[in-house]
Amino acid sequence: YEVTVPITMRGIDSGGFGFPGGSPGVGLLFRWTGHTDNPISGAQPKTGYLPFGAIAWYAWEDNNPSGTPRLKLVGNNLNTMQEDFSGLTLSYNVTYIFKMRVETIPGQGGVYKFKVWQQGQPEPSTWRLQGQSALTDPQSGSPCLLSHHVDAEFGNVTITPLAYVNMGLKAFLEGPYNSSTATMRTDLQPVLPAVQPYTTSPWSYVGVETIATIPAGVVDWVLLELRTGTASSTRVATRAALIKSNGVIVELDGSSPVTFGGISAGNYYVVIRHRNHLPIMSASPLSLTTSASLYDFTISQSQAYGVSPMKEIVSGVFGMIAGDANSTNIITASDANGVFVDLNATNYNANDANMNRLVTEAD
């Protein structure tokens, strides 16, 4: 769900610093399941506040009345997910719109996003803070208005259930494909990163997809896009997912169809990107709903957009073309040079085109 609420701060309680308050703050708490005996036990009525999903608020520094307040995203057990060090400050007696969202990702937990802007100004197009909770944290619960040692007024609260679509995708990567088994090798499993690897250029994807344990049969991470047209400027959503040895692309639990939260049912082009393979896009828009139908890129060249966008890796089986080690969307001598420079390198390396965990002349 997503919550939007106007908040006007009038002042703070200077006595709110130090034990037991810590510091003042105002904002929203998500996945609230009610008061508990943790970390304060024995009180009646109960006054404990753990566990919860996440807090998004404007907060002062702990035990520092003269400190500069800032926007913070705080997870269960008061673990800081992300803070805003941009210098943004909120003024007293000015109304600001606080907007927070939580999405449930199978096998991943809750993904929280947060933005704030002054009432009457345009809503920012991007989220200012985002973070991810653990699977052991609450996976459901209520939103809660939170004013901790702050004199604040809350306006009308709008709670919006998030739209979502599910999709089933199948694609092969040429590099790790084994024609004798008609599957892809999983040699990279022991060294696959726990956090999605597409944060750097040219992808610059800021998603927080993280997994504690790599599910069985996973080959690597891929990056997915939804577009309303063929041009990159029509992209409406991006997220990382996992590709398994049989080519099926799945959620972080290793089995569920991929979910795009905040996306309404409709027709979208689907793009698949990989660290060292050329990207592909569906030949036409796919009708995406909450029910996942499998779209199989591997059965025909015509499943992907463009002229010869894939390679026929064995008779009748098509896959994404290997060798774009520098991720420029074109394979040139520069990619080969990278392989030569990294000869005998091991572990998770983009120059390992066949993805056997060792860079050799075969790559």
mmCIF file of C-alpha atoms in Angstrom:
data_model
loop_
_atom_site.group_PDB
_atom_site.id
_atom_site.type_symbol
_atom_site.label_atom_id
_atom_site.label_comp_id
_atom_site.label_asym_id
_atom_site.label_seq_id
_atom_site.Cartn_x
_atom_site.Cartn_y
_atom_site.Cartn_z
ATOM 1 C CA TYR A 1 0.000 0.000 0.000
ATOM 2 C CA GLU A 2 0.912 3.681 -0.284
ATOM 3 C CA VAL A 3 0.073 6.434 2.218
ATOM 4 C CA THR A 4 -0.005 10.177 1.540
ATOM 5 C CA VAL A 5 -0.572 12.710 4.337
ATOM 6 C CA PRO A 6 0.042 16.466 4.825
ATOM 7 C CA ILE A 7 2.048 17.234 7.981
ATOM 8 C CA THR A 8 2.663 20.633 9.572
ATOM 9 C CA MET A 9 5.245 20.885 12.351
ATOM 10 C CA ARG A 10 4.676 23.564 15.010
ATOM 11 C CA GLY A 11 7.661 22.777 17.248
ATOM 12 C CA ILE A 12 9.476 20.093 19.208
ATOM 13 C CA ASP A 13 9.653 19.087 22.863
ATOM 14 C CA SER A 14 13.152 19.975 24.014
ATOM 15 C CA GLY A 15 12.747 17.438 26.766
ATOM 16 C CA GLY A 16 12.391 14.695 24.186
ATOM 17 C CA PHE A 17 16.144 14.189 23.872
ATOM 18 C CA GLY A 18 18.003 11.620 25.936
ATOM 19 C CA PHE A 19 16.637 8.596 27.732
ATOM 20 C CA PRO A 20 14.096 7.215 27.081
ATOM 21 C CA GLY A 21 12.964 9.277 24.081
ATOM 22 C CA GLY A 22 16.204 9.417 22.098
ATOM 23 C CA SER A 23 15.184 12.247 19.785
ATOM 24 C CA PRO A 24 12.057 13.870 18.317
ATOM 25 C CA GLY A 25 10.672 12.882 14.928
ATOM 26 C CA VAL A 26 7.495 12.980 12.872
ATOM 27 C CA GLY A 27 6.287 10.832 9.990
ATOM 28 C CA LEU A 28 4.848 7.410 9.246
ATOM 29 C CA LEU A 29 5.293 3.906 10.623
ATOM 30 C CA PHE A 30 4.392 0.927 8.417
ATOM 31 C CA ARG A 31 3.412 -2.655 9.182
ATOM 32 C CA TRP A 32 2.393 -1.837 12.719
ATOM 33 C CA THR A 33 1.012 -4.878 14.556
ATOM 34 C CA GLY A 34 0.193 -3.249 17.887
ATOM 35 C CA HIS A 35 1.967 -2.563 21.162
ATOM 36 C CA THR A 36 4.090 -5.341 22.625
ATOM 37 C CA ASP A 37 6.399 -6.084 25.573
ATOM 38 C CA ASN A 38 9.461 -5.369 23.414
ATOM 39 C CA PRO A 39 11.651 -3.510 24.328
ATOM 40 C CA ILE A 40 9.570 -2.339 27.334
ATOM 41 C CA SER A 41 7.993 -5.203 29.244
ATOM 42 C CA GLY A 42 5.560 -5.452 32.130
ATOM 43 C CA ALA A 43 3.668 -2.196 31.487
ATOM 44 C CA GLN A 44 -0.124 -2.046 31.339
ATOM 45 C CA PRO A 45 -1.231 -1.022 28.820
ATOM 46 C CA LYS A 46 1.687 -2.390 26.789
ATOM 47 C CA THR A 47 4.138 0.265 25.574
ATOM 48 C CA GLY A 48 6.652 -1.759 23.543
ATOM 49 C CA TYR A 49 6.834 -0.879 19.854
ATOM 50 C CA LEU A 50 8.776 -3.780 18.283
ATOM 51 C CA PRO A 51 8.531 -5.401 15.841
ATOM 52 C CA PHE A 52 7.434 -3.202 12.939
ATOM 53 C CA GLY A 53 8.189 -2.843 9.232
ATOM 54 C CA ALA A 54 9.760 0.587 8.827
ATOM 55 C CA ILE A 55 9.567 4.216 9.939
ATOM 56 C CA ALA A 56 9.899 7.087 7.458
ATOM 57 C CA TRP A 57 10.214 10.403 9.255
ATOM 58 C CA TYR A 58 11.852 13.752 9.723
ATOM 59 C CA ALA A 59 13.999 13.271 12.821
ATOM 60 C CA TRP A 60 16.544 15.074 14.919
ATOM 61 C CA GLU A 61 19.907 13.573 15.785
ATOM 62 C CA ASP A 62 19.877 11.273 18.777
ATOM 63 C CA ASN A 63 20.464 13.115 22.049
ATOM 64 C CA ASN A 64 21.547 16.282 20.222
ATOM 65 C CA PRO A 65 19.085 19.214 20.493
ATOM 66 C CA SER A 66 21.355 21.410 18.339
ATOM 67 C CA GLY A 67 21.820 18.773 15.631
ATOM 68 C CA THR A 68 20.470 19.151 12.114
ATOM 69 C CA PRO A 69 17.278 17.135 11.538
ATOM 70 C CA ARG A 70 16.937 15.134 8.334
ATOM 71 C CA LEU A 71 14.733 12.600 6.575
ATOM 72 C CA LYS A 72 15.387 9.025 7.663
ATOM 73 C CA LEU A 73 14.160 5.555 6.782
ATOM 74 C CA VAL A 74 14.477 3.266 9.795
ATOM 75 C CA GLY A 75 13.824 -0.476 9.838
ATOM 76 C CA ASN A 76 12.823 -2.928 12.512
ATOM 77 C CA ASN A 77 14.922 -2.830 15.693
ATOM 78 C CA LEU A 78 15.710 0.799 14.770
ATOM 79 C CA ASN A 79 18.259 -0.178 12.136
ATOM 80 C CA THR A 80 18.902 2.726 9.744
ATOM 81 C CA MET A 81 18.016 1.821 6.161
ATOM 82 C CA GLN A 82 18.902 5.143 4.551
ATOM 83 C CA GLU A 83 19.305 8.814 5.489
ATOM 84 C CA ASP A 84 19.069 11.993 3.434
ATOM 85 C CA PHE A 85 22.293 14.010 3.664
ATOM 86 C CA SER A 86 21.337 16.437 0.877
ATOM 87 C CA GLY A 87 20.838 19.295 3.345
ATOM 88 C CA LEU A 88 17.061 19.384 2.925
ATOM 89 C CA THR A 89 15.415 20.952 5.969
ATOM 90 C CA LEU A 90 11.722 21.318 6.765
ATOM 91 C CA SER A 91 10.394 24.517 8.339
ATOM 92 C CA TYR A 92 7.898 24.996 11.144
ATOM 93 C CA ASN A 93 4.388 26.171 10.218
ATOM 94 C CA VAL A 94 4.797 24.996 6.611
ATOM 95 C CA THR A 95 2.773 22.032 5.351
ATOM 96 C CA TYR A 96 4.643 19.203 3.650
ATOM 97 C CA ILE A 97 3.299 16.127 1.913
ATOM 98 C CA PHE A 98 4.744 12.882 3.275
ATOM 99 C CA LYS A 99 4.372 9.891 0.958
ATOM 100 C CA MET A 100 5.449 6.358 1.821
ATOM 101 C CA ARG A 101 5.037 3.053 0.012
ATOM 102 C CA VAL A 102 5.628 -0.600 0.861
ATOM 103 C CA GLU A 103 5.719 -3.434 -1.666
ATOM 104 C CA THR A 104 5.906 -7.123 -0.778
ATOM 105 C CA ILE A 105 8.472 -8.985 -2.878
ATOM 106 C CA PRO A 106 8.358 -12.796 -2.571
ATOM 107 C CA GLY A 107 11.517 -14.144 -0.982
ATOM 108 C CA GLN A 108 12.731 -10.642 -0.214
ATOM 109 C CA GLY A 109 10.477 -9.004 2.357
ATOM 110 C CA GLY A 110 9.186 -5.461 2.194
ATOM 111 C CA VAL A 111 10.611 -2.733 -0.019
ATOM 112 C CA TYR A 112 9.928 0.728 1.434
ATOM 113 C CA LYS A 113 10.070 4.047 -0.430
ATOM 114 C CA PHE A 114 9.673 7.589 0.902
ATOM 115 C CA LYS A 115 9.454 11.142 -0.455
ATOM 116 C CA VAL A 116 8.520 14.572 0.956
ATOM 117 C CA TRP A 117 7.643 17.832 -0.782
ATOM 118 C CA GLN A 118 6.046 21.157 0.135
ATOM 119 C CA GLN A 119 2.302 21.355 -0.296
ATOM 120 C CA GLY A 120 1.403 23.231 -3.470
ATOM 121 C CA GLN A 121 4.625 22.222 -5.233
ATOM 122 C CA PRO A 122 4.899 19.452 -7.865
ATOM 123 C CA GLU A 123 5.425 15.964 -6.518
ATOM 124 C CA PRO A 124 9.023 14.766 -7.104
ATOM 125 C CA SER A 125 9.237 12.116 -9.814
ATOM 126 C CA THR A 126 11.678 9.970 -7.815
ATOM 127 C CA TRP A 127 11.709 8.549 -4.310
ATOM 128 C CA ARG A 128 14.128 10.264 -1.937
ATOM 129 C CA LEU A 129 14.800 7.239 0.278
ATOM 130 C CA GLN A 130 14.279 3.502 -0.092
ATOM 131 C CA GLY A 131 15.225 0.357 1.771
ATOM 132 C CA GLN A 132 14.401 -3.272 2.328
ATOM 133 C CA SER A 133 13.295 -5.181 5.407
ATOM 134 C CA ALA A 134 14.180 -8.759 6.272
ATOM 135 C CA LEU A 135 11.892 -11.729 5.811
ATOM 136 C CA THR A 136 11.871 -12.082 9.597
ATOM 137 C CA ASP A 137 10.283 -8.618 9.953
ATOM 138 C CA PRO A 138 6.493 -8.198 9.847
ATOM 139 C CA GLN A 139 5.145 -8.910 6.355
ATOM 140 C CA SER A 140 1.811 -7.188 6.989
ATOM 141 C CA GLY A 141 0.321 -4.580 9.281
ATOM 142 C CA SER A 142 -1.208 -1.128 9.490
ATOM 143 C CA PRO A 143 0.139 2.312 8.696
ATOM 144 C CA CYS A 144 0.508 4.516 11.771
ATOM 145 C CA LEU A 145 0.824 8.294 12.131
ATOM 146 C CA LEU A 146 3.890 8.931 14.242
ATOM 147 C CA SER A 147 4.644 12.084 16.237
ATOM 148 C CA HIS A 148 7.421 11.544 18.755
ATOM 149 C CA HIS A 149 8.035 14.621 20.959
ATOM 150 C CA VAL A 150 6.858 16.832 18.051
ATOM 151 C CA ASP A 151 3.920 19.260 18.038
ATOM 152 C CA ALA A 152 2.442 18.413 14.612
ATOM 153 C CA GLU A 153 -0.816 18.538 12.721
ATOM 154 C CA PHE A 154 -1.803 15.752 10.304
ATOM 155 C CA GLY A 155 -4.151 16.424 7.396
ATOM 156 C CA ASN A 156 -6.392 13.983 5.542
ATOM 157 C CA VAL A 157 -4.791 10.571 5.123
ATOM 158 C CA THR A 158 -5.012 8.824 1.744
ATOM 159 C CA ILE A 159 -4.305 5.089 1.659
ATOM 160 C CA THR A 160 -3.970 3.513 -1.784
ATOM 161 C CA PRO A 161 -3.639 -0.222 -2.503
ATOM 162 C CA LEU A 162 -0.848 -0.687 -5.026
ATOM 163 C CA ALA A 163 -1.560 -2.110 -8.448
ATOM 164 C CA TYR A 164 0.767 -4.866 -9.634
ATOM 165 C CA VAL A 165 1.355 -7.250 -12.510
ATOM 166 C CA ASN A 166 2.960 -10.690 -12.621
ATOM 167 C CA MET A 167 4.879 -12.077 -15.545
ATOM 168 C CA GLY A 168 6.358 -15.371 -16.628
ATOM 169 C CA LEU A 169 9.516 -15.114 -18.729
ATOM 170 C CA LYS A 170 11.930 -17.628 -20.214
ATOM 171 C CA ALA A 171 15.220 -16.816 -21.937
ATOM 172 C CA PHE A 172 18.593 -18.461 -22.381
ATOM 173 C CA LEU A 173 22.018 -16.874 -22.021
ATOM 174 C CA GLU A 174 24.313 -18.132 -24.778
ATOM 175 C CA GLY A 175 27.426 -18.123 -22.580
ATOM 176 C CA PRO A 176 26.449 -20.715 -19.945
ATOM 177 C CA TYR A 177 24.139 -22.770 -22.200
ATOM 178 C CA ASN A 178 24.967 -26.496 -22.273
ATOM 179 C CA SER A 179 23.589 -28.159 -25.392
ATOM 180 C CA SER A 180 23.909 -31.665 -23.926
ATOM 181 C CA THR A 181 21.537 -30.873 -21.066
ATOM 182 C CA ALA A 182 19.523 -28.068 -22.734
ATOM 183 C CA THR A 183 20.077 -26.013 -19.580
ATOM 184 C CA MET A 184 22.513 -23.345 -18.397
ATOM 185 C CA ARG A 185 25.437 -24.027 -16.058
ATOM 186 C CA THR A 186 25.247 -22.724 -12.504
ATOM 187 C CA ASP A 187 29.003 -22.510 -11.815
ATOM 188 C CA LEU A 188 28.632 -18.950 -10.543
ATOM 189 C CA GLN A 189 26.309 -19.931 -7.702
ATOM 190 C CA PRO A 190 28.974 -19.878 -4.961
ATOM 191 C CA VAL A 191 30.068 -16.347 -5.921
ATOM 192 C CA LEU A 192 26.807 -14.701 -6.914
ATOM 193 C CA PRO A 193 26.379 -11.422 -5.011
ATOM 194 C CA ALA A 194 23.629 -11.148 -2.425
ATOM 195 C CA VAL A 195 22.747 -7.665 -3.756
ATOM 196 C CA GLN A 196 21.683 -7.011 -7.347
ATOM 197 C CA PRO A 197 24.794 -6.064 -9.427
ATOM 198 C CA TYR A 198 23.329 -3.381 -11.709
ATOM 199 C CA THR A 199 24.053 -0.289 -9.605
ATOM 200 C CA THR A 200 26.926 0.964 -11.796
ATOM 201 C CA SER A 201 26.917 2.537 -15.262
ATOM 202 C CA PRO A 202 25.457 1.915 -17.804
ATOM 203 C CA TRP A 203 22.474 0.579 -15.820
ATOM 204 C CA SER A 204 22.679 2.856 -12.743
ATOM 205 C CA TYR A 205 19.791 0.964 -11.195
ATOM 206 C CA VAL A 206 19.213 1.906 -7.545
ATOM 207 C CA GLY A 207 16.950 -0.990 -6.583
ATOM 208 C CA VAL A 208 17.562 -2.683 -3.247
ATOM 209 C CA GLU A 209 16.896 -6.313 -4.273
ATOM 210 C CA THR A 210 18.822 -8.468 -1.803
ATOM 211 C CA ILE A 211 18.788 -12.146 -0.905
ATOM 212 C CA ALA A 212 20.344 -13.899 2.068
ATOM 213 C CA THR A 213 20.764 -17.264 0.322
ATOM 214 C CA ILE A 214 20.969 -17.932 -3.413
ATOM 215 C CA PRO A 215 18.129 -20.333 -4.335
ATOM 216 C CA ALA A 216 19.021 -23.625 -5.996
ATOM 217 C CA GLY A 217 19.348 -23.639 -9.772
ATOM 218 C CA VAL A 218 20.049 -19.923 -10.158
ATOM 219 C CA VAL A 219 22.446 -18.900 -12.951
ATOM 220 C CA ASP A 220 22.717 -15.143 -12.341
ATOM 221 C CA TRP A 221 20.922 -11.844 -11.825
ATOM 222 C CA VAL A 222 19.114 -10.151 -14.721
ATOM 223 C CA LEU A 223 17.615 -6.671 -15.022
ATOM 224 C CA LEU A 224 14.064 -6.303 -16.360
ATOM 225 C CA GLU A 225 12.293 -3.262 -17.822
ATOM 226 C CA LEU A 226 8.697 -2.513 -18.742
ATOM 227 C CA ARG A 227 8.085 -0.025 -21.565
ATOM 228 C CA THR A 228 4.926 1.379 -23.071
ATOM 229 C CA GLY A 229 6.713 1.766 -26.429
ATOM 230 C CA THR A 230 9.910 0.598 -28.082
ATOM 231 C CA ALA A 231 12.010 3.636 -27.091
ATOM 232 C CA SER A 232 13.949 3.649 -23.819
ATOM 233 C CA SER A 233 12.224 6.928 -22.926
ATOM 234 C CA THR A 234 8.959 4.985 -22.500
ATOM 235 C CA ARG A 235 10.334 2.892 -19.623
ATOM 236 C CA VAL A 236 7.888 2.809 -16.713
ATOM 237 C CA ALA A 237 9.468 0.256 -14.387
ATOM 238 C CA THR A 238 12.761 -1.514 -13.729
ATOM 239 C CA ARG A 239 13.698 -4.283 -11.330
ATOM 240 C CA ALA A 240 16.251 -7.052 -10.829
ATOM 241 C CA ALA A 241 15.337 -10.736 -10.814
ATOM 242 C CA LEU A 242 16.960 -14.168 -11.054
ATOM 243 C CA ILE A 243 17.366 -16.458 -14.070
ATOM 244 C CA LYS A 244 17.446 -20.199 -13.449
ATOM 245 C CA SER A 245 19.207 -22.982 -15.322
ATOM 246 C CA ASN A 246 16.030 -23.860 -17.254
ATOM 247 C CA GLY A 247 15.779 -20.244 -18.473
ATOM 248 C CA VAL A 248 12.802 -19.257 -16.340
ATOM 249 C CA ILE A 249 13.154 -15.821 -14.743
ATOM 250 C CA VAL A 250 11.848 -15.758 -11.181
ATOM 251 C CA GLU A 251 11.419 -13.749 -8.012
ATOM 252 C CA LEU A 252 14.048 -13.741 -5.290
ATOM 253 C CA ASP A 253 12.454 -16.767 -3.632
ATOM 254 C CA GLY A 254 13.649 -18.793 -6.615
ATOM 255 C CA SER A 255 10.236 -19.949 -7.805
ATOM 256 C CA SER A 256 7.516 -17.262 -7.971
ATOM 257 C CA PRO A 257 6.729 -15.331 -11.160
ATOM 258 C CA VAL A 258 8.228 -11.855 -11.244
ATOM 259 C CA THR A 259 6.042 -9.108 -9.743
ATOM 260 C CA PHE A 260 6.130 -5.439 -10.724
ATOM 261 C CA GLY A 261 4.530 -3.387 -7.938
ATOM 262 C CA GLY A 262 2.856 -0.069 -8.644
ATOM 263 C CA ILE A 263 2.102 -1.065 -12.260
ATOM 264 C CA SER A 264 -1.448 -1.381 -13.556
ATOM 265 C CA ALA A 265 -2.536 -4.175 -15.852
ATOM 266 C CA GLY A 266 -1.917 -3.314 -19.495
ATOM 267 C CA ASN A 267 0.280 -3.892 -22.526
ATOM 268 C CA TYR A 268 4.040 -3.496 -22.081
ATOM 269 C CA TYR A 269 7.215 -4.305 -23.950
ATOM 270 C CA VAL A 270 9.530 -6.368 -21.738
ATOM 271 C CA VAL A 271 13.315 -5.904 -21.848
ATOM 272 C CA ILE A 272 15.841 -8.375 -20.412
ATOM 273 C CA ARG A 273 19.376 -7.185 -19.656
ATOM 274 C CA HIS A 274 22.414 -9.132 -18.451
ATOM 275 C CA ARG A 275 25.931 -8.127 -17.406
ATOM 276 C CA ASN A 276 27.733 -9.608 -20.425
ATOM 277 C CA HIS A 277 25.039 -10.475 -22.965
ATOM 278 C CA LEU A 278 23.267 -8.254 -25.479
ATOM 279 C CA PRO A 279 19.806 -7.199 -24.224
ATOM 280 C CA ILE A 280 16.570 -8.324 -25.849
ATOM 281 C CA MET A 281 13.027 -6.942 -25.913
ATOM 282 C CA SER A 282 9.737 -8.658 -26.648
ATOM 283 C CA ALA A 283 8.725 -8.381 -30.289
ATOM 284 C CA SER A 284 5.417 -6.787 -29.334
ATOM 285 C CA PRO A 285 3.705 -5.537 -26.161
ATOM 286 C CA LEU A 286 2.707 -8.270 -23.743
ATOM 287 C CA SER A 287 -0.635 -8.187 -21.961
ATOM 288 C CA LEU A 288 0.335 -8.192 -18.280
ATOM 289 C CA THR A 289 -2.137 -8.781 -15.454
ATOM 290 C CA THR A 290 -2.011 -10.272 -11.957
ATOM 291 C CA SER A 291 -1.992 -13.701 -13.622
ATOM 292 C CA ALA A 292 1.365 -14.742 -15.038
ATOM 293 C CA SER A 293 1.438 -16.245 -18.536
ATOM 294 C CA LEU A 294 4.806 -17.534 -19.773
ATOM 295 C CA TYR A 295 6.464 -15.635 -22.615
ATOM 296 C CA ASP A 296 9.220 -17.820 -24.058
ATOM 297 C CA PHE A 297 11.995 -16.011 -25.948
ATOM 298 C CA THR A 298 13.838 -19.274 -26.628
ATOM 299 C CA ILE A 299 11.468 -20.795 -29.184
ATOM 300 C CA SER A 300 11.907 -18.376 -32.100
ATOM 301 C CA GLN A 301 13.961 -15.435 -33.309
ATOM 302 C CA SER A 302 10.673 -13.641 -33.919
ATOM 303 C CA GLN A 303 9.945 -13.582 -30.168
ATOM 304 C CA ALA A 304 12.411 -10.697 -29.769
ATOM 305 C CA TYR A 305 12.274 -7.214 -31.261
ATOM 306 C CA GLY A 306 14.585 -6.222 -34.142
ATOM 307 C CA VAL A 307 16.677 -7.945 -36.787
ATOM 308 C CA SER A 308 18.448 -11.104 -35.554
ATOM 309 C CA PRO A 309 18.365 -9.964 -31.912
ATOM 310 C CA MET A 310 19.269 -13.433 -30.611
ATOM 311 C CA LYS A 311 21.537 -16.314 -31.596
ATOM 312 C CA GLU A 312 20.366 -19.795 -32.533
ATOM 313 C CA ILE A 313 22.607 -21.528 -29.996
ATOM 314 C CA VAL A 314 21.467 -24.997 -31.078
ATOM 315 C CA SER A 315 18.922 -25.987 -33.699
ATOM 316 C CA GLY A 316 15.591 -24.407 -32.811
ATOM 317 C CA VAL A 317 16.818 -22.857 -29.537
ATOM 318 C CA PHE A 318 17.514 -19.120 -29.320
ATOM 319 C CA GLY A 319 19.343 -17.164 -26.678
ATOM 320 C CA MET A 320 20.799 -13.804 -25.709
ATOM 321 C CA ILE A 321 24.149 -13.212 -27.425
ATOM 322 C CA ALA A 322 27.201 -13.533 -25.180
ATOM 323 C CA GLY A 323 30.322 -11.375 -25.155
ATOM 324 C CA ASP A 324 29.266 -7.810 -24.338
ATOM 325 C CA ALA A 325 31.665 -7.749 -21.405
ATOM 326 C CA ASN A 326 31.852 -3.947 -21.204
ATOM 327 C CA SER A 327 28.066 -3.549 -21.455
ATOM 328 C CA THR A 328 28.018 -1.103 -24.382
ATOM 329 C CA ASN A 329 25.235 -2.990 -26.229
ATOM 330 C CA ILE A 330 27.664 -3.830 -29.052
ATOM 331 C CA ILE A 331 30.339 -6.522 -29.214
ATOM 332 C CA THR A 332 33.685 -5.212 -30.472
ATOM 333 C CA ALA A 333 37.426 -5.792 -30.053
ATOM 334 C CA SER A 334 37.189 -3.887 -26.773
ATOM 335 C CA ASP A 335 35.275 -6.794 -25.269
ATOM 336 C CA ALA A 336 37.964 -9.245 -26.387
ATOM 337 C CA ASN A 337 40.688 -6.977 -24.999
ATOM 338 C CA GLY A 338 38.977 -7.063 -21.626
ATOM 339 C CA VAL A 339 39.099 -10.850 -21.686
ATOM 340 C CA PHE A 340 42.831 -10.852 -22.443
ATOM 341 C CA VAL A 341 43.514 -8.400 -19.629
ATOM 342 C CA ASP A 342 41.622 -10.575 -17.145
ATOM 343 C CA LEU A 343 42.926 -13.974 -18.260
ATOM 344 C CA ASN A 344 42.834 -16.506 -15.414
ATOM 345 C CA ALA A 345 40.688 -14.212 -13.280
ATOM 346 C CA THR A 346 38.157 -16.105 -11.197
ATOM 347 C CA ASN A 347 34.890 -15.467 -9.402
ATOM 348 C CA TYR A 348 32.235 -12.957 -10.531
ATOM 349 C CA ASN A 349 33.750 -11.285 -13.593
ATOM 350 C CA ALA A 350 31.964 -9.740 -16.598
ATOM 351 C CA ASN A 351 34.757 -10.989 -18.900
ATOM 352 C CA ASP A 352 33.761 -14.549 -18.023
ATOM 353 C CA ALA A 353 31.455 -14.828 -21.040
ATOM 354 C CA ASN A 354 30.714 -18.533 -20.652
ATOM 355 C CA MET A 355 30.162 -18.017 -16.931
ATOM 356 C CA ASN A 356 32.234 -20.977 -15.730
ATOM 357 C CA ARG A 357 33.968 -18.870 -13.023
ATOM 358 C CA LEU A 358 37.260 -18.608 -14.904
ATOM 359 C CA VAL A 359 38.330 -16.153 -17.622
ATOM 360 C CA THR A 360 40.145 -18.016 -20.431
ATOM 361 C CA GLU A 361 40.677 -17.788 -24.181
ATOM 362 C CA ALA A 362 37.353 -19.656 -24.509
ATOM 363 C CA ASP A 363 35.600 -16.479 -23.411
#
